[in-house]
Amino acid sequence: MKPVNIGLLGLGTVGSATVDLLLANAGDISDRIGRPVRVTHAAVRDPSKPRNCDLTGVEMVSDPSELVSHPDIDIVVELMGGTDLALQLCTQAVNAGKHLVTANKALIAEHGNELFAAAQASGVVVAYEAAVAGGIPIIKAIREGLAGNRINSVAGIINGTGNFILSEMRDKGRPFDDVLREAQELGYAEADPTFDVEGIDAAHKLTILASIAFGIPLNFPAVFTEGIGNLTAEDVSNAEKLGYRIKHLGIAEQTPQGVSLRVHPTLIPQSQLIANVHGVMNAVQVQSDAVGESLYYGAGAGGGPTGSAVVADILDIARALASAADQRMPSLGFLPERLKNLPLLAIEAIESAYYLRMQAADQPGVMAEVTGILGGLGISIEAIEQTEPAQHDTQATIIMLTHRVIEKQMVEALQQIEALETIEGAVTMIRVEHFNTRQSS
Ligand code: NAP
Ligand code: HSE
């Protein structure tokens, strides 16, 4: 049977791993779909760069816009990253009637609505399994496997680089920059690693997860994002002593008041499975009405796991080529005209428990002032600890865990506490999640 011809945009970490995988498992791939898959064309930025894969029979194209409309290509696979040229080329590809596979979460989160509309008009598929959580087939699990459920929340460790950094800092006491450099060398990090560290990459992925879980249009600007760059070794160690672990979580939740979309460092009890996801591994926890809680775990970044998702999408499309366009899976799993514009919850309106750390003058009455402010705003304290000041130091450290409260109340309390003459500098606040107390809407 006629082979499926692939045109690849990009032969970096994911592109070269995809070529390798298509060659290594060519027999099984052909047995699964009844025809071979071959990469016929590829475009890169620097054609003189040596590549980590066998490019025998692959025509290198200097102009990527020539590749995306090449008559011999069935599926364009975009693995170059970025949102400007990538959007232009992907739009050109779908307008030319090419099916599209991409690992580019920034592209889907920021421009997916328009790209999906263009693909629908052209009767082609845009597949993006590789964009979220690397080797975990989480798009398929939510969009297809849980299609009979109403999903209440999705929460996960969805950036491998960030989790690798936090794990190495905690387990080996390694400095942040050193671990980030290693993540870059291992091919985990984004071209601009601030996307990993600041939570932008996780926010892109959360945008996608929320849309397929709740049936809402992609809305990247609605995600509240806080990075891991300001986390201190002291907070990591305090969390451990209190029986918690700090993870960088993406949380999408449907509440009776609206949908909350947020990425931030979070204390999780060490007893939770998700607190024990280390290194580059990702995990996504889904709360849905029929199944209850389910957890999906696997490598979150790197060439092999991501290439695996790219190849799976290629095979899905190869099968879909035989079906009518209106019989195919809608891009977000819901019919585009049935997507709902649900109200969105501002971060001040979420409910959470909190970890607080502050420097206080070592003198009588300070603790009473602080707890008085919290109590006055209806914030109840779950645990409190004051560490003795070091010799010659006049400052003590106060660490607290609170019960759940609306964030607006906590922000108000922090303003009042920071205004106290006995409190030095800013109070550190990190949200705490227990998951079992999560309310279904
Ligand atoms: P990468 O190693 O930097 O590779 C990017 C590739 O795109 C390179 O081959 C580069 O060419 C090519 N490229 C860049 N700009 C180009 C242009 N203007 N014209 C033609 N080719 C161009 O990136 P990557 O890690 O493979 O990531 C690729 C995509 O997958 C990104 O969207 C990323 O977010 C996503 N992703 C990555 C991972 C991961 O673990 N790495 C996981 C999931 C998703 P040169 O080689 O000549 O520079
Ligand atoms: N930079 C991303 C990460 C790649 O570390 O998770 C996988 O999407």
PDB file of C-alpha atoms in Angstrom, residues 242-437:
ATOM      1  CA  LEU A 242       5.986  19.537  58.202  1.00  0.00           C
ATOM      2  CA  GLY A 243       5.248  16.328  56.236  1.00  0.00           C
ATOM      3  CA  TYR A 244       4.734  18.045  52.880  1.00  0.00           C
ATOM      4  CA  ARG A 245       6.644  18.339  49.604  1.00  0.00           C
ATOM      5  CA  ILE A 246       6.766  21.344  47.290  1.00  0.00           C
ATOM      6  CA  LYS A 247       5.741  20.622  43.698  1.00  0.00           C
ATOM      7  CA  HIS A 248       5.087  22.989  40.808  1.00  0.00           C
ATOM      8  CA  LEU A 249       1.462  22.189  39.996  1.00  0.00           C
ATOM      9  CA  GLY A 250      -0.924  23.142  37.264  1.00  0.00           C
ATOM     10  CA  ILE A 251      -4.499  23.071  38.573  1.00  0.00           C
ATOM     11  CA  ALA A 252      -7.700  23.433  36.537  1.00  0.00           C
ATOM     12  CA  GLU A 253     -10.842  23.218  38.585  1.00  0.00           C
ATOM     13  CA  GLN A 254     -14.557  23.675  37.976  1.00  0.00           C
ATOM     14  CA  THR A 255     -16.174  25.260  41.014  1.00  0.00           C
ATOM     15  CA  PRO A 256     -19.750  26.490  41.426  1.00  0.00           C
ATOM     16  CA  GLN A 257     -18.351  30.043  41.097  1.00  0.00           C
ATOM     17  CA  GLY A 258     -16.353  29.419  37.910  1.00  0.00           C
ATOM     18  CA  VAL A 259     -13.290  27.772  36.418  1.00  0.00           C
ATOM     19  CA  SER A 260      -9.969  28.310  38.160  1.00  0.00           C
ATOM     20  CA  LEU A 261      -6.772  27.913  36.104  1.00  0.00           C
ATOM     21  CA  ARG A 262      -3.473  28.271  37.950  1.00  0.00           C
ATOM     22  CA  VAL A 263       0.154  27.214  37.991  1.00  0.00           C
ATOM     23  CA  HIS A 264       2.145  27.734  41.187  1.00  0.00           C
ATOM     24  CA  PRO A 265       4.435  26.021  43.698  1.00  0.00           C
ATOM     25  CA  THR A 266       2.267  23.958  46.023  1.00  0.00           C
ATOM     26  CA  LEU A 267       2.794  22.079  49.269  1.00  0.00           C
ATOM     27  CA  ILE A 268       1.320  18.569  48.982  1.00  0.00           C
ATOM     28  CA  PRO A 269       1.208  15.984  51.823  1.00  0.00           C
ATOM     29  CA  GLN A 270       4.021  13.463  51.343  1.00  0.00           C
ATOM     30  CA  SER A 271       1.439  10.681  51.558  1.00  0.00           C
ATOM     31  CA  GLN A 272      -0.123  11.727  48.217  1.00  0.00           C
ATOM     32  CA  LEU A 273       1.127   9.770  45.179  1.00  0.00           C
ATOM     33  CA  ILE A 274       1.700  12.964  43.255  1.00  0.00           C
ATOM     34  CA  ALA A 275       4.111  14.213  45.937  1.00  0.00           C
ATOM     35  CA  ASN A 276       6.327  11.239  45.091  1.00  0.00           C
ATOM     36  CA  VAL A 277       6.747  12.007  41.410  1.00  0.00           C
ATOM     37  CA  HIS A 278      10.395  12.893  40.969  1.00  0.00           C
ATOM     38  CA  GLY A 279      12.903  14.012  38.374  1.00  0.00           C
ATOM     39  CA  VAL A 280      11.660  14.541  34.827  1.00  0.00           C
ATOM     40  CA  MET A 281       8.550  12.433  35.485  1.00  0.00           C
ATOM     41  CA  ASN A 282       5.125  14.039  35.149  1.00  0.00           C
ATOM     42  CA  ALA A 283       1.818  13.024  36.681  1.00  0.00           C
ATOM     43  CA  VAL A 284      -1.719  14.223  36.047  1.00  0.00           C
ATOM     44  CA  GLN A 285      -4.512  13.612  38.534  1.00  0.00           C
ATOM     45  CA  VAL A 286      -8.066  13.775  37.201  1.00  0.00           C
ATOM     46  CA  GLN A 287     -11.188  13.971  39.348  1.00  0.00           C
ATOM     47  CA  SER A 288     -14.302  12.950  37.442  1.00  0.00           C
ATOM     48  CA  ASP A 289     -17.831  11.926  38.391  1.00  0.00           C
ATOM     49  CA  ALA A 290     -17.936   8.294  37.253  1.00  0.00           C
ATOM     50  CA  VAL A 291     -14.325   7.200  37.785  1.00  0.00           C
ATOM     51  CA  GLY A 292     -13.529   9.347  40.814  1.00  0.00           C
ATOM     52  CA  GLU A 293      -9.815   9.952  41.046  1.00  0.00           C
ATOM     53  CA  SER A 294      -7.383   8.656  38.395  1.00  0.00           C
ATOM     54  CA  LEU A 295      -3.649   9.327  38.073  1.00  0.00           C
ATOM     55  CA  TYR A 296      -1.502   9.201  34.939  1.00  0.00           C
ATOM     56  CA  TYR A 297       2.274   8.981  35.296  1.00  0.00           C
ATOM     57  CA  GLY A 298       5.227   8.952  32.904  1.00  0.00           C
ATOM     58  CA  ALA A 299       8.242  10.772  31.511  1.00  0.00           C
ATOM     59  CA  GLY A 300       7.335  14.399  30.897  1.00  0.00           C
ATOM     60  CA  ALA A 301      10.095  15.530  28.558  1.00  0.00           C
ATOM     61  CA  GLY A 302      12.917  14.314  26.369  1.00  0.00           C
ATOM     62  CA  GLY A 303      13.192  13.017  22.815  1.00  0.00           C
ATOM     63  CA  GLY A 304      12.021   9.398  23.288  1.00  0.00           C
ATOM     64  CA  PRO A 305       8.829  10.029  25.295  1.00  0.00           C
ATOM     65  CA  THR A 306       7.826  13.019  23.184  1.00  0.00           C
ATOM     66  CA  GLY A 307       8.677  11.260  19.915  1.00  0.00           C
ATOM     67  CA  SER A 308       6.487   8.377  21.078  1.00  0.00           C
ATOM     68  CA  ALA A 309       3.475  10.732  21.318  1.00  0.00           C
ATOM     69  CA  VAL A 310       4.284  12.248  17.910  1.00  0.00           C
ATOM     70  CA  VAL A 311       4.375   8.798  16.296  1.00  0.00           C
ATOM     71  CA  ALA A 312       1.083   7.798  17.957  1.00  0.00           C
ATOM     72  CA  ASP A 313      -0.551  10.907  16.463  1.00  0.00           C
ATOM     73  CA  ILE A 314       0.857  10.079  13.030  1.00  0.00           C
ATOM     74  CA  LEU A 315      -0.685   6.595  13.253  1.00  0.00           C
ATOM     75  CA  ASP A 316      -4.048   7.998  14.400  1.00  0.00           C
ATOM     76  CA  ILE A 317      -4.092  10.337  11.418  1.00  0.00           C
ATOM     77  CA  ALA A 318      -3.008   7.586   9.046  1.00  0.00           C
ATOM     78  CA  ARG A 319      -6.099   5.629  10.171  1.00  0.00           C
ATOM     79  CA  ALA A 320      -8.341   8.718   9.999  1.00  0.00           C
ATOM     80  CA  LEU A 321      -7.311   9.350   6.389  1.00  0.00           C
ATOM     81  CA  ALA A 322      -9.849   6.688   5.427  1.00  0.00           C
ATOM     82  CA  SER A 323     -12.769   8.294   7.329  1.00  0.00           C
ATOM     83  CA  ALA A 324     -14.963  11.287   6.433  1.00  0.00           C
ATOM     84  CA  ALA A 325     -13.826  14.570   8.016  1.00  0.00           C
ATOM     85  CA  ASP A 326     -17.066  14.949  10.026  1.00  0.00           C
ATOM     86  CA  GLN A 327     -16.580  11.500  11.588  1.00  0.00           C
ATOM     87  CA  ARG A 328     -13.237  12.426  13.183  1.00  0.00           C
ATOM     88  CA  MET A 329     -12.479  13.394  16.773  1.00  0.00           C
ATOM     89  CA  PRO A 330     -13.042  17.167  17.237  1.00  0.00           C
ATOM     90  CA  SER A 331      -9.761  18.905  18.132  1.00  0.00           C
ATOM     91  CA  LEU A 332     -10.794  19.587  21.750  1.00  0.00           C
ATOM     92  CA  GLY A 333     -13.005  16.498  22.054  1.00  0.00           C
ATOM     93  CA  PHE A 334     -16.223  18.596  22.044  1.00  0.00           C
ATOM     94  CA  LEU A 335     -17.998  19.865  18.924  1.00  0.00           C
ATOM     95  CA  PRO A 336     -16.508  23.327  18.303  1.00  0.00           C
ATOM     96  CA  GLU A 337     -19.950  24.988  18.272  1.00  0.00           C
ATOM     97  CA  ARG A 338     -20.738  23.377  21.674  1.00  0.00           C
ATOM     98  CA  LEU A 339     -17.690  24.737  23.540  1.00  0.00           C
ATOM     99  CA  LYS A 340     -18.863  26.673  26.618  1.00  0.00           C
ATOM    100  CA  ASN A 341     -17.661  30.090  27.735  1.00  0.00           C
ATOM    101  CA  LEU A 342     -17.765  29.288  31.461  1.00  0.00           C
ATOM    102  CA  PRO A 343     -17.082  32.086  33.975  1.00  0.00           C
ATOM    103  CA  LEU A 344     -13.442  32.269  35.082  1.00  0.00           C
ATOM    104  CA  LEU A 345     -12.349  32.650  38.666  1.00  0.00           C
ATOM    105  CA  ALA A 346      -9.704  35.276  39.503  1.00  0.00           C
ATOM    106  CA  ILE A 347      -6.887  34.034  41.740  1.00  0.00           C
ATOM    107  CA  GLU A 348      -8.203  36.184  44.641  1.00  0.00           C
ATOM    108  CA  ALA A 349     -11.422  34.147  44.565  1.00  0.00           C
ATOM    109  CA  ILE A 350      -9.893  30.670  44.885  1.00  0.00           C
ATOM    110  CA  GLU A 351      -9.994  28.751  48.145  1.00  0.00           C
ATOM    111  CA  SER A 352      -6.781  27.203  49.432  1.00  0.00           C
ATOM    112  CA  ALA A 353      -4.791  26.385  52.537  1.00  0.00           C
ATOM    113  CA  TYR A 354      -1.493  28.259  52.951  1.00  0.00           C
ATOM    114  CA  TYR A 355       2.066  27.904  54.212  1.00  0.00           C
ATOM    115  CA  LEU A 356       3.456  31.158  55.613  1.00  0.00           C
ATOM    116  CA  ARG A 357       7.008  32.042  56.654  1.00  0.00           C
ATOM    117  CA  MET A 358       7.974  35.344  58.214  1.00  0.00           C
ATOM    118  CA  GLN A 359      10.841  36.956  60.101  1.00  0.00           C
ATOM    119  CA  ALA A 360       9.700  38.460  63.398  1.00  0.00           C
ATOM    120  CA  ALA A 361      11.361  40.435  66.176  1.00  0.00           C
ATOM    121  CA  ASP A 362      12.167  38.059  69.044  1.00  0.00           C
ATOM    122  CA  GLN A 363      10.042  39.857  71.628  1.00  0.00           C
ATOM    123  CA  PRO A 364       6.852  39.163  73.602  1.00  0.00           C
ATOM    124  CA  GLY A 365       3.479  39.728  71.939  1.00  0.00           C
ATOM    125  CA  VAL A 366       4.547  39.293  68.301  1.00  0.00           C
ATOM    126  CA  MET A 367       2.909  35.931  67.891  1.00  0.00           C
ATOM    127  CA  ALA A 368      -0.303  37.274  69.429  1.00  0.00           C
ATOM    128  CA  GLU A 369      -0.325  40.198  66.967  1.00  0.00           C
ATOM    129  CA  VAL A 370       0.085  37.891  63.982  1.00  0.00           C
ATOM    130  CA  THR A 371      -2.471  35.313  65.101  1.00  0.00           C
ATOM    131  CA  GLY A 372      -4.834  38.151  66.037  1.00  0.00           C
ATOM    132  CA  ILE A 373      -4.762  39.482  62.457  1.00  0.00           C
ATOM    133  CA  LEU A 374      -5.382  36.016  61.033  1.00  0.00           C
ATOM    134  CA  GLY A 375      -8.178  35.279  63.497  1.00  0.00           C
ATOM    135  CA  GLY A 376      -9.787  38.663  62.810  1.00  0.00           C
ATOM    136  CA  LEU A 377     -10.068  37.753  59.137  1.00  0.00           C
ATOM    137  CA  GLY A 378     -11.498  34.311  59.875  1.00  0.00           C
ATOM    138  CA  ILE A 379      -8.280  32.462  59.015  1.00  0.00           C
ATOM    139  CA  SER A 380      -7.772  29.440  61.188  1.00  0.00           C
ATOM    140  CA  ILE A 381      -4.277  28.121  61.918  1.00  0.00           C
ATOM    141  CA  GLU A 382      -3.550  24.415  61.529  1.00  0.00           C
ATOM    142  CA  ALA A 383       0.077  24.430  62.733  1.00  0.00           C
ATOM    143  CA  ILE A 384       2.508  27.036  63.990  1.00  0.00           C
ATOM    144  CA  GLU A 385       6.201  26.882  64.776  1.00  0.00           C
ATOM    145  CA  GLN A 386       8.725  29.449  65.893  1.00  0.00           C
ATOM    146  CA  THR A 387      12.417  28.715  65.441  1.00  0.00           C
ATOM    147  CA  GLU A 388      14.858  30.179  67.953  1.00  0.00           C
ATOM    148  CA  PRO A 389      16.990  33.007  66.602  1.00  0.00           C
ATOM    149  CA  ALA A 390      20.643  32.179  66.029  1.00  0.00           C
ATOM    150  CA  GLN A 391      23.104  33.596  68.581  1.00  0.00           C
ATOM    151  CA  HIS A 392      23.316  37.425  68.373  1.00  0.00           C
ATOM    152  CA  ASP A 393      20.318  37.424  66.052  1.00  0.00           C
ATOM    153  CA  THR A 394      17.218  39.316  67.121  1.00  0.00           C
ATOM    154  CA  GLN A 395      14.931  37.770  64.534  1.00  0.00           C
ATOM    155  CA  ALA A 396      12.951  34.569  64.899  1.00  0.00           C
ATOM    156  CA  THR A 397      11.356  32.666  62.024  1.00  0.00           C
ATOM    157  CA  ILE A 398       7.641  31.906  62.292  1.00  0.00           C
ATOM    158  CA  ILE A 399       6.222  29.156  60.100  1.00  0.00           C
ATOM    159  CA  MET A 400       2.492  28.499  59.837  1.00  0.00           C
ATOM    160  CA  LEU A 401       0.036  26.287  58.040  1.00  0.00           C
ATOM    161  CA  THR A 402      -3.509  27.594  57.755  1.00  0.00           C
ATOM    162  CA  HIS A 403      -6.804  25.928  56.990  1.00  0.00           C
ATOM    163  CA  ARG A 404      -8.577  26.716  53.725  1.00  0.00           C
ATOM    164  CA  VAL A 405      -9.666  30.285  53.163  1.00  0.00           C
ATOM    165  CA  ILE A 406     -10.538  32.531  50.207  1.00  0.00           C
ATOM    166  CA  GLU A 407      -7.265  33.958  48.872  1.00  0.00           C
ATOM    167  CA  LYS A 408      -8.529  37.552  49.085  1.00  0.00           C
ATOM    168  CA  GLN A 409      -8.704  37.151  52.881  1.00  0.00           C
ATOM    169  CA  MET A 410      -5.151  35.813  52.970  1.00  0.00           C
ATOM    170  CA  VAL A 411      -3.819  38.695  50.857  1.00  0.00           C
ATOM    171  CA  GLU A 412      -5.515  41.156  53.207  1.00  0.00           C
ATOM    172  CA  ALA A 413      -3.997  39.370  56.230  1.00  0.00           C
ATOM    173  CA  LEU A 414      -0.511  39.463  54.697  1.00  0.00           C
ATOM    174  CA  GLN A 415      -0.792  43.203  54.060  1.00  0.00           C
ATOM    175  CA  GLN A 416      -1.674  43.766  57.710  1.00  0.00           C
ATOM    176  CA  ILE A 417       1.053  41.423  58.992  1.00  0.00           C
ATOM    177  CA  GLU A 418       3.725  43.017  56.786  1.00  0.00           C
ATOM    178  CA  ALA A 419       2.702  46.446  58.115  1.00  0.00           C
ATOM    179  CA  LEU A 420       3.562  45.373  61.700  1.00  0.00           C
ATOM    180  CA  GLU A 421       6.754  46.985  63.005  1.00  0.00           C
ATOM    181  CA  THR A 422       7.777  43.656  64.486  1.00  0.00           C
ATOM    182  CA  ILE A 423       7.718  41.856  61.132  1.00  0.00           C
ATOM    183  CA  GLU A 424      10.766  42.186  58.908  1.00  0.00           C
ATOM    184  CA  GLY A 425      10.300  42.193  55.111  1.00  0.00           C
ATOM    185  CA  ALA A 426       7.795  40.279  53.049  1.00  0.00           C
ATOM    186  CA  VAL A 427       5.939  37.175  54.234  1.00  0.00           C
ATOM    187  CA  THR A 428       6.470  34.081  52.078  1.00  0.00           C
ATOM    188  CA  MET A 429       3.149  32.497  51.080  1.00  0.00           C
ATOM    189  CA  ILE A 430       2.841  29.134  49.311  1.00  0.00           C
ATOM    190  CA  ARG A 431      -0.496  27.471  48.585  1.00  0.00           C
ATOM    191  CA  VAL A 432      -1.206  24.041  50.091  1.00  0.00           C
ATOM    192  CA  GLU A 433      -3.355  21.346  48.431  1.00  0.00           C
ATOM    193  CA  HIS A 434      -4.702  18.222  50.128  1.00  0.00           C
ATOM    194  CA  PHE A 435      -6.784  17.068  47.115  1.00  0.00           C
ATOM    195  CA  ASN A 436      -9.068  14.921  49.309  1.00  0.00           C
ATOM    196  CA  THR A 437     -10.768  18.120  50.496  1.00  0.00           C
TER     197      THR A 437
END
